[in-house]
């Protein structure tokens, strides 16, 4: 099985997708929001009140006989079909995507995405590495509790007598009665599923490190499942397939349930279940790039988080005109604004300029940066704001307000991921010299 590989932000003939037609039939012309509802894992997760969120972004958008890909990277699968979407700024192996995941989401460095994809392991690895995130998110609601029917065989009958089981277990009669009782319990099919997933990940070489990021939540699950038995895994999986979490309050547990089933079924290559024919995980490239840049410049800039609705800024008095500049300088006496752009330098134009100039005006900044991935070794470009008008024929550049397109050079032709890491560490040092 050879995966079909494409890059983000490209126009591709629809006929080229014939070998992955089952995937494109489901995801074409659907937004992130629709795909997330269909069960595909999307990062960042859809936040309704963020005004520039990527929920309207599409993986593929139809243009006559072409599909246009967006700022999306990731993996999709349906049956024996696999689709890989790589970064357009990578040559050969997609080391950039892997590096961004390592830096932003602390995914283990051992994952060779391109090589593993050929072995059908890349998607599975990503799902495993997402487990702590979804566990923490679900556990904010506390342990999941629901009604279950438990079986007993003792002399304290408190429920419905199970005649067939009683005859089978209590012949000759020694005083016990086989019965079952409906109870409201933490130790239920879902919590058992999560426990099985935890134990499965623990057995991995990187399992301890991975689960350590959610150690309190792991303890909560273990404490809630005293009846855990390794031999019950298949039964627990089947119970969860039949009992999908539907209560709106526990929607985080619904995502966790789906993730756990995909992880535990990977050994049999049975990714996807029920009527869910397409599975996958997608990342908004612009979001990944912005969060990566933040790991580099966090000592110099505040980072309002538009995807999470945190650190809101307003243009006008009375909380009017909500804005989220990507980066606001921490030096109030020499204010700087910066914007992360997951696009080539030539594509930064038009609305990009107007947006950053508005931010500069709001925060009295005289300098601004565009941080973008540079794949052609192009030098920084300074843009000095004009003053005057063509009507008066007095247009001249100002000497105090400047926008700078400042790229981070992406290594090309690296022979291995380790070599790529070493090279990009050097370019990160070069990138940060502007703030020295």
Coordinates of C-alpha atoms in Angstrom, one line a residue:
X1 CA 0.0 0.0 0.0
X2 CA 1.6 3.2 -1.2
X3 CA 0.2 6.5 0.3
X4 CA -0.6 9.4 -2.0
X5 CA 1.4 12.4 -1.0
X6 CA 0.6 16.0 -1.7
X7 CA 1.6 19.4 -0.3
X8 CA -0.4 22.2 1.3
X9 CA -1.5 25.3 -0.7
X10 CA -1.3 23.6 -4.1
X11 CA -3.7 23.3 -7.1
X12 CA -3.9 19.6 -8.1
X13 CA -6.0 17.9 -10.8
X14 CA -9.0 15.9 -9.4
X15 CA -8.0 13.0 -11.5
X16 CA -4.7 12.7 -9.7
X17 CA -6.7 11.7 -6.6
X18 CA -8.2 8.5 -8.1
X19 CA -6.2 6.2 -5.9
X20 CA -7.6 7.9 -2.8
X21 CA -11.1 8.6 -4.2
X22 CA -12.8 7.3 -1.0
X23 CA -11.1 9.9 1.1
X24 CA -11.7 12.8 -1.3
X25 CA -15.4 11.9 -1.6
X26 CA -15.8 12.5 2.1
X27 CA -13.6 15.5 2.8
X28 CA -13.7 17.6 -0.4
X29 CA -15.3 21.0 0.1
X30 CA -15.9 20.4 3.8
X31 CA -14.7 22.8 6.5
X32 CA -12.7 22.0 9.5
X33 CA -15.8 22.3 11.6
X34 CA -17.7 19.8 9.5
X35 CA -14.7 17.4 9.4
X36 CA -14.4 17.5 13.2
X37 CA -18.1 16.7 13.6
X38 CA -17.5 13.7 11.2
X39 CA -14.8 12.4 13.6
X40 CA -11.6 13.6 12.1
X41 CA -9.2 15.0 14.7
X42 CA -8.4 18.6 13.9
X43 CA -5.8 20.9 15.5
X44 CA -6.3 23.4 16.9
X45 CA -9.7 22.2 18.1
X46 CA -12.6 24.4 16.9
X47 CA -13.3 27.3 19.3
X48 CA -16.6 29.0 18.5
X49 CA -15.9 32.5 19.9
X50 CA -12.5 33.1 18.2
X51 CA -13.2 35.4 15.3
X52 CA -10.4 34.4 13.1
X53 CA -10.5 30.7 13.8
X54 CA -9.8 28.2 11.1
X55 CA -13.1 26.4 11.3
X56 CA -14.1 27.6 7.8
X57 CA -10.8 26.3 6.3
X58 CA -11.0 23.4 3.9
X59 CA -8.6 20.5 3.3
X60 CA -9.7 20.5 -0.4
X61 CA -11.7 23.1 -2.2
X62 CA -13.0 22.5 -5.7
X63 CA -12.0 24.8 -8.6
X64 CA -13.4 23.4 -11.8
X65 CA -11.4 20.2 -12.5
X66 CA -8.9 21.0 -9.7
X67 CA -8.6 20.7 -5.9
X68 CA -7.0 23.5 -4.0
X69 CA -5.3 22.5 -0.8
X70 CA -5.2 24.9 2.2
X71 CA -2.9 25.5 5.1
X72 CA -3.5 21.9 6.3
X73 CA -1.0 19.2 7.0
X74 CA -1.6 15.7 8.3
X75 CA -2.8 12.1 7.5
X76 CA -6.1 10.7 6.3
X77 CA -7.1 7.1 5.7
X78 CA -10.1 5.1 4.4
X79 CA -9.8 1.3 4.1
X80 CA -6.5 0.6 2.3
X81 CA -6.2 4.2 1.0
X82 CA -3.8 6.7 2.7
X83 CA -3.3 10.4 2.0
X84 CA -0.4 12.4 3.4
X85 CA -0.4 16.2 3.2
X86 CA 3.1 17.6 3.6
X87 CA 4.4 21.1 4.2
X88 CA 5.1 23.1 1.0
X89 CA 8.3 24.4 2.6
X90 CA 9.8 20.9 2.8
X91 CA 12.0 19.2 0.2
X92 CA 11.9 15.4 0.1
X93 CA 11.2 14.1 3.6
X94 CA 8.8 16.3 5.5
X95 CA 11.2 17.1 8.4
X96 CA 9.7 20.5 8.9
X97 CA 6.2 19.1 9.8
X98 CA 7.8 16.6 12.2
X99 CA 10.0 19.4 13.8
X100 CA 7.0 21.7 14.3
X101 CA 5.1 18.8 16.0
X102 CA 8.1 18.1 18.2
X103 CA 8.5 21.8 19.2
X104 CA 4.8 22.7 19.6
X105 CA 3.3 19.5 21.0
X106 CA 6.3 17.8 22.5
X107 CA 5.9 14.7 20.3
X108 CA 8.8 12.3 20.7
X109 CA 11.6 12.8 18.2
X110 CA 11.7 9.1 17.4
X111 CA 8.7 9.5 15.0
X112 CA 9.9 9.5 11.4
X113 CA 6.7 10.6 9.8
X114 CA 7.4 9.9 6.2
X115 CA 9.1 6.5 6.7
X116 CA 6.4 5.4 9.2
X117 CA 3.6 6.5 6.8
X118 CA 4.8 3.9 4.3
X119 CA 4.4 1.3 7.1
X120 CA 1.0 2.7 8.1
X121 CA 2.4 3.8 11.5
X122 CA 2.5 7.6 11.2
X123 CA -1.1 8.2 11.8
X124 CA -1.2 5.7 14.7
X125 CA 1.8 7.4 16.3
X126 CA 0.2 10.8 16.1
X127 CA -3.0 9.4 17.7
X128 CA -1.0 7.9 20.6
X129 CA 0.8 11.2 21.1
X130 CA -2.5 13.1 21.2
X131 CA -3.8 10.9 24.0
X132 CA -2.6 12.9 27.0
X133 CA -4.1 16.1 25.5
X134 CA -7.5 14.6 25.1
X135 CA -7.3 12.9 28.5
X136 CA -6.5 16.1 30.2
X137 CA -9.3 17.9 28.4
X138 CA -11.9 15.2 29.3
X139 CA -10.7 14.9 32.9
X140 CA -11.6 18.6 33.6
X141 CA -15.2 17.3 33.9
X142 CA -14.0 14.7 36.5
X143 CA -14.2 10.9 36.1
X144 CA -17.0 9.8 33.8
X145 CA -19.9 8.2 35.7
X146 CA -22.9 6.3 34.4
X147 CA -25.3 3.5 35.1
X148 CA -24.0 0.0 34.5
X149 CA -25.3 -3.5 35.3
X150 CA -22.9 -5.4 37.6
X151 CA -23.2 -9.2 38.3
X152 CA -22.9 -10.7 41.8
X153 CA -23.0 -14.1 43.3
X154 CA -23.5 -14.0 47.0
X155 CA -26.2 -14.3 49.7
X156 CA -27.1 -10.6 49.7
X157 CA -29.6 -10.4 46.9
X158 CA -30.3 -6.8 45.9
X159 CA -31.3 -7.0 42.2
X160 CA -32.6 -9.3 39.5
X161 CA -31.9 -13.0 39.9
X162 CA -30.1 -14.5 36.9
X163 CA -31.5 -18.0 36.8
X164 CA -29.2 -19.5 34.1
X165 CA -26.1 -18.2 35.7
X166 CA -27.3 -19.2 39.2
X167 CA -27.8 -22.8 38.0
X168 CA -24.4 -22.8 36.3
X169 CA -22.4 -21.4 39.2
X170 CA -24.3 -22.6 42.3
X171 CA -25.0 -26.3 41.7
X172 CA -24.9 -27.9 44.2
X173 CA -26.5 -25.0 46.2
X174 CA -24.2 -23.6 48.9
X175 CA -26.1 -20.5 49.9
X176 CA -25.1 -18.0 47.1
X177 CA -27.5 -16.5 44.6
X178 CA -26.5 -15.2 41.1
X179 CA -28.0 -11.8 40.5
X180 CA -27.3 -8.5 38.7
X181 CA -28.0 -4.9 39.8
X182 CA -28.0 -1.5 38.0
X183 CA -25.5 0.8 39.6
X184 CA -24.2 4.4 39.1
X185 CA -20.5 3.8 38.9
X186 CA -17.2 5.3 37.9
X187 CA -15.9 1.9 36.9
X188 CA -17.8 1.6 33.7
X189 CA -17.2 0.7 30.0
X190 CA -15.7 4.1 29.1
X191 CA -13.3 4.5 32.0
X192 CA -12.2 0.9 31.5
X193 CA -11.5 1.7 27.8
X194 CA -9.3 4.7 28.9
X195 CA -7.5 2.4 31.4
X196 CA -6.8 -0.2 28.7
X197 CA -5.4 2.6 26.5
X198 CA -3.2 3.9 29.4
X199 CA -1.8 0.4 30.0
X200 CA -1.2 -0.1 26.2
X201 CA 0.8 3.1 26.0
X202 CA 2.7 2.3 29.2
X203 CA 4.1 -0.7 27.4
X204 CA 5.7 1.5 24.7
X205 CA 9.3 2.6 25.1
X206 CA 8.2 6.2 25.3
X207 CA 5.0 5.5 27.2
X208 CA 6.3 6.7 30.6
X209 CA 7.4 10.1 29.3
X210 CA 4.3 10.6 27.3
X211 CA 1.9 9.8 30.1
X212 CA 3.9 11.9 32.6
X213 CA 2.4 15.0 31.1
X214 CA -1.0 13.9 32.4
X215 CA 0.0 12.0 35.5
X216 CA -2.8 13.4 37.7
X217 CA -5.4 12.4 35.1
X218 CA -3.8 8.9 34.7
X219 CA -4.1 8.4 38.4
X220 CA -7.8 9.5 38.3
X221 CA -8.5 6.8 35.7
X222 CA -6.6 4.1 37.6
X223 CA -8.3 4.9 40.9
X224 CA -11.7 4.7 39.1
X225 CA -11.2 1.3 37.6
X226 CA -10.5 -1.3 40.3
X227 CA -12.1 -4.0 38.2
X228 CA -9.6 -3.6 35.3
X229 CA -8.5 -6.9 33.7
X230 CA -6.1 -7.0 30.7
X231 CA -8.1 -9.9 29.3
X232 CA -11.2 -7.8 28.9
X233 CA -9.8 -5.5 26.2
X234 CA -11.8 -6.9 23.3
X235 CA -15.1 -6.9 25.2
X236 CA -14.5 -3.4 26.4
X237 CA -13.8 -2.2 22.9
X238 CA -17.0 -3.7 21.6
X239 CA -19.0 -2.3 24.5
X240 CA -17.7 1.2 23.6
X241 CA -18.5 0.8 19.9
X242 CA -22.1 0.0 20.9
X243 CA -22.3 2.8 23.5
X244 CA -21.0 6.0 22.0
X245 CA -21.1 8.9 24.5
X246 CA -24.0 11.2 23.4
X247 CA -24.6 13.5 26.3
X248 CA -23.5 17.0 25.4
X249 CA -21.9 17.7 28.8
X250 CA -19.5 14.8 28.2
X251 CA -18.5 15.7 24.6
X252 CA -14.9 15.7 25.6
X253 CA -15.2 12.1 26.7
X254 CA -16.8 11.3 23.3
X255 CA -13.6 12.5 21.6
X256 CA -11.5 10.6 24.0
X257 CA -13.6 7.4 23.5
X258 CA -13.1 7.6 19.8
X259 CA -9.4 8.2 20.1
X260 CA -9.0 5.2 22.5
X261 CA -10.8 2.8 20.2
X262 CA -8.6 3.9 17.2
X263 CA -5.4 3.4 19.3
X264 CA -6.4 0.0 20.7
X265 CA -7.6 -1.4 17.3
X266 CA -4.4 -0.4 15.5
X267 CA -2.8 -3.8 16.1
X268 CA -5.3 -5.3 13.7
X269 CA -5.2 -2.4 11.3
X270 CA -8.9 -1.7 11.9
X271 CA -8.7 2.0 12.0
X272 CA -12.2 3.5 11.9
X273 CA -15.3 1.8 13.1
X274 CA -19.1 1.8 12.6
X275 CA -20.2 4.1 9.8
X276 CA -17.0 6.2 10.2
X277 CA -15.2 5.3 7.0
X278 CA -12.6 8.1 6.9
X279 CA -10.3 8.7 9.9
X280 CA -7.3 11.0 10.3
X281 CA -5.6 13.9 12.0
X282 CA -5.1 17.3 10.5
X283 CA -3.1 20.3 11.6
X284 CA -3.6 23.9 10.7
X285 CA -0.2 24.8 9.3
X286 CA -0.6 28.5 10.2
X287 CA -1.4 27.6 13.8
X288 CA 1.6 25.3 14.0
X289 CA 3.9 27.9 12.6
X290 CA 2.6 30.6 14.9
X291 CA 3.0 28.4 18.0
X292 CA 6.5 27.4 16.9
X293 CA 7.6 31.0 16.4
X294 CA 6.3 31.7 20.0
X295 CA 8.7 29.1 21.4
X296 CA 11.5 31.2 19.9
X297 CA 10.4 34.8 20.7
X298 CA 8.5 34.3 24.0
X299 CA 11.1 36.2 26.0
X300 CA 10.5 39.3 23.8
X301 CA 6.8 39.2 23.0
X302 CA 3.4 38.6 24.6
X303 CA 1.4 36.0 22.6
X304 CA -2.4 36.6 22.7
X305 CA -4.0 33.2 22.0
X306 CA -6.8 33.8 19.5
X307 CA -7.5 30.1 19.1
X308 CA -8.3 29.8 22.8
X309 CA -9.9 33.2 23.2
X310 CA -7.2 34.4 25.8
X311 CA -5.7 37.8 26.3
X312 CA -8.2 39.7 24.2
X313 CA -7.3 43.2 22.9
X314 CA -9.7 45.9 21.8
X315 CA -9.4 48.7 19.2
X316 CA -11.9 51.0 20.8
X317 CA -13.2 52.1 24.2
X318 CA -16.1 50.0 25.5
X319 CA -14.6 46.6 24.3
X320 CA -15.4 47.3 20.7
X321 CA -13.3 45.9 17.9
X322 CA -11.8 42.6 19.1
X323 CA -8.3 41.9 17.8
X324 CA -5.6 39.3 18.5
X325 CA -2.2 40.5 17.3
X326 CA 0.0 37.4 17.1
X327 CA 2.8 39.1 19.1
X328 CA 3.0 42.3 21.2
X329 CA 6.4 43.4 22.3
X330 CA 7.1 43.4 26.1
X331 CA 9.1 46.6 25.9
X332 CA 6.4 49.3 26.4
X333 CA 8.9 52.1 25.7
X334 CA 9.9 50.7 22.3
X335 CA 6.8 48.8 21.3
X336 CA 7.0 46.2 18.5
X337 CA 4.3 44.3 16.8
X338 CA 4.9 41.0 15.0
X339 CA 2.7 38.7 12.9
X340 CA 3.5 35.0 12.0
X341 CA 2.7 34.2 8.4
X342 CA 2.8 30.6 7.1
X343 CA 3.4 31.8 3.5
X344 CA 6.2 32.8 1.2
X345 CA 7.5 36.4 1.4
X346 CA 6.0 37.2 -2.0
X347 CA 2.5 36.3 -0.7
X348 CA 2.6 38.7 2.2
X349 CA 0.7 41.7 0.8
X350 CA -2.6 43.6 0.7
X351 CA -4.7 42.7 3.8
X352 CA -1.6 41.6 5.7
X353 CA -0.2 45.1 5.5
X354 CA -3.5 46.7 6.6
X355 CA -3.9 44.3 9.5
X356 CA -0.5 44.9 11.0
X357 CA -0.6 48.7 10.4
X358 CA -3.9 48.8 12.4
X359 CA -2.1 46.9 15.2
X360 CA 0.8 49.3 15.1
X361 CA -1.5 52.3 15.3
X362 CA -3.4 50.7 18.3
X363 CA -0.2 50.0 20.3
X364 CA 1.8 53.1 19.2
X365 CA 4.4 50.8 17.6
X366 CA 7.0 52.2 15.1
X367 CA 8.3 48.8 14.0
X368 CA 6.6 45.5 13.1
X369 CA 7.8 42.1 11.8
X370 CA 6.4 39.4 9.6
X371 CA 7.8 36.1 10.7
X372 CA 7.6 33.6 7.8
X373 CA 9.3 30.4 6.6
X374 CA 12.0 31.3 4.1
X375 CA 12.8 28.5 1.6
X376 CA 14.8 30.4 -1.0
X377 CA 17.4 32.2 1.0
X378 CA 15.9 35.6 0.3
X379 CA 17.1 38.4 2.6
X380 CA 14.9 40.5 4.9
X381 CA 12.8 43.1 3.2
X382 CA 12.2 46.5 4.9
X383 CA 9.0 48.4 4.1
X384 CA 9.0 52.1 5.1
X385 CA 5.6 53.7 5.4
X386 CA 4.8 56.5 2.9
X387 CA 3.5 60.0 3.8
X388 CA 2.0 62.6 1.6
X389 CA -0.4 61.9 -1.3
X390 CA -0.2 61.6 -5.1
X391 CA -2.6 64.6 -5.4
X392 CA 0.0 66.9 -3.8
X393 CA 2.9 65.0 -5.5
X394 CA 4.6 64.9 -2.1
X395 CA 4.8 61.1 -1.5
X396 CA 8.0 60.3 0.4
X397 CA 8.9 57.4 2.7
X398 CA 8.9 58.1 6.4
X399 CA 12.0 57.3 8.4
X400 CA 10.3 56.3 11.7
X401 CA 7.7 53.6 10.7
X402 CA 8.9 50.3 9.2
X403 CA 7.5 46.8 8.5
X404 CA 10.1 44.1 8.2
X405 CA 9.6 40.7 6.4
X406 CA 11.9 38.6 8.6
X407 CA 12.2 35.0 7.4
X408 CA 13.4 31.9 9.2
X409 CA 15.4 29.9 6.8
X410 CA 14.1 26.3 6.3
X411 CA 16.9 23.8 5.7
X412 CA 16.7 21.9 2.4
X413 CA 18.2 18.6 1.2
X414 CA 18.8 17.3 4.7
X415 CA 19.9 13.7 4.7
X416 CA 18.2 12.8 8.0
X417 CA 16.0 14.3 10.6
X418 CA 18.9 14.7 13.0
X419 CA 20.8 16.7 10.4
X420 CA 17.7 18.8 9.8
X421 CA 17.4 19.5 13.5
X422 CA 21.0 20.6 13.7
X423 CA 20.7 22.9 10.7
X424 CA 17.4 24.5 11.8
X425 CA 18.9 25.2 15.2
X426 CA 21.6 27.2 13.5
X427 CA 19.0 29.1 11.4
X428 CA 17.0 29.8 14.7
X429 CA 20.1 31.5 16.1
X430 CA 20.4 33.6 12.9
X431 CA 16.6 34.4 13.1
X432 CA 17.0 35.7 16.7
X433 CA 20.0 37.9 16.1
X434 CA 17.6 40.7 15.1
X435 CA 16.6 41.0 18.8
X436 CA 20.1 40.8 20.2

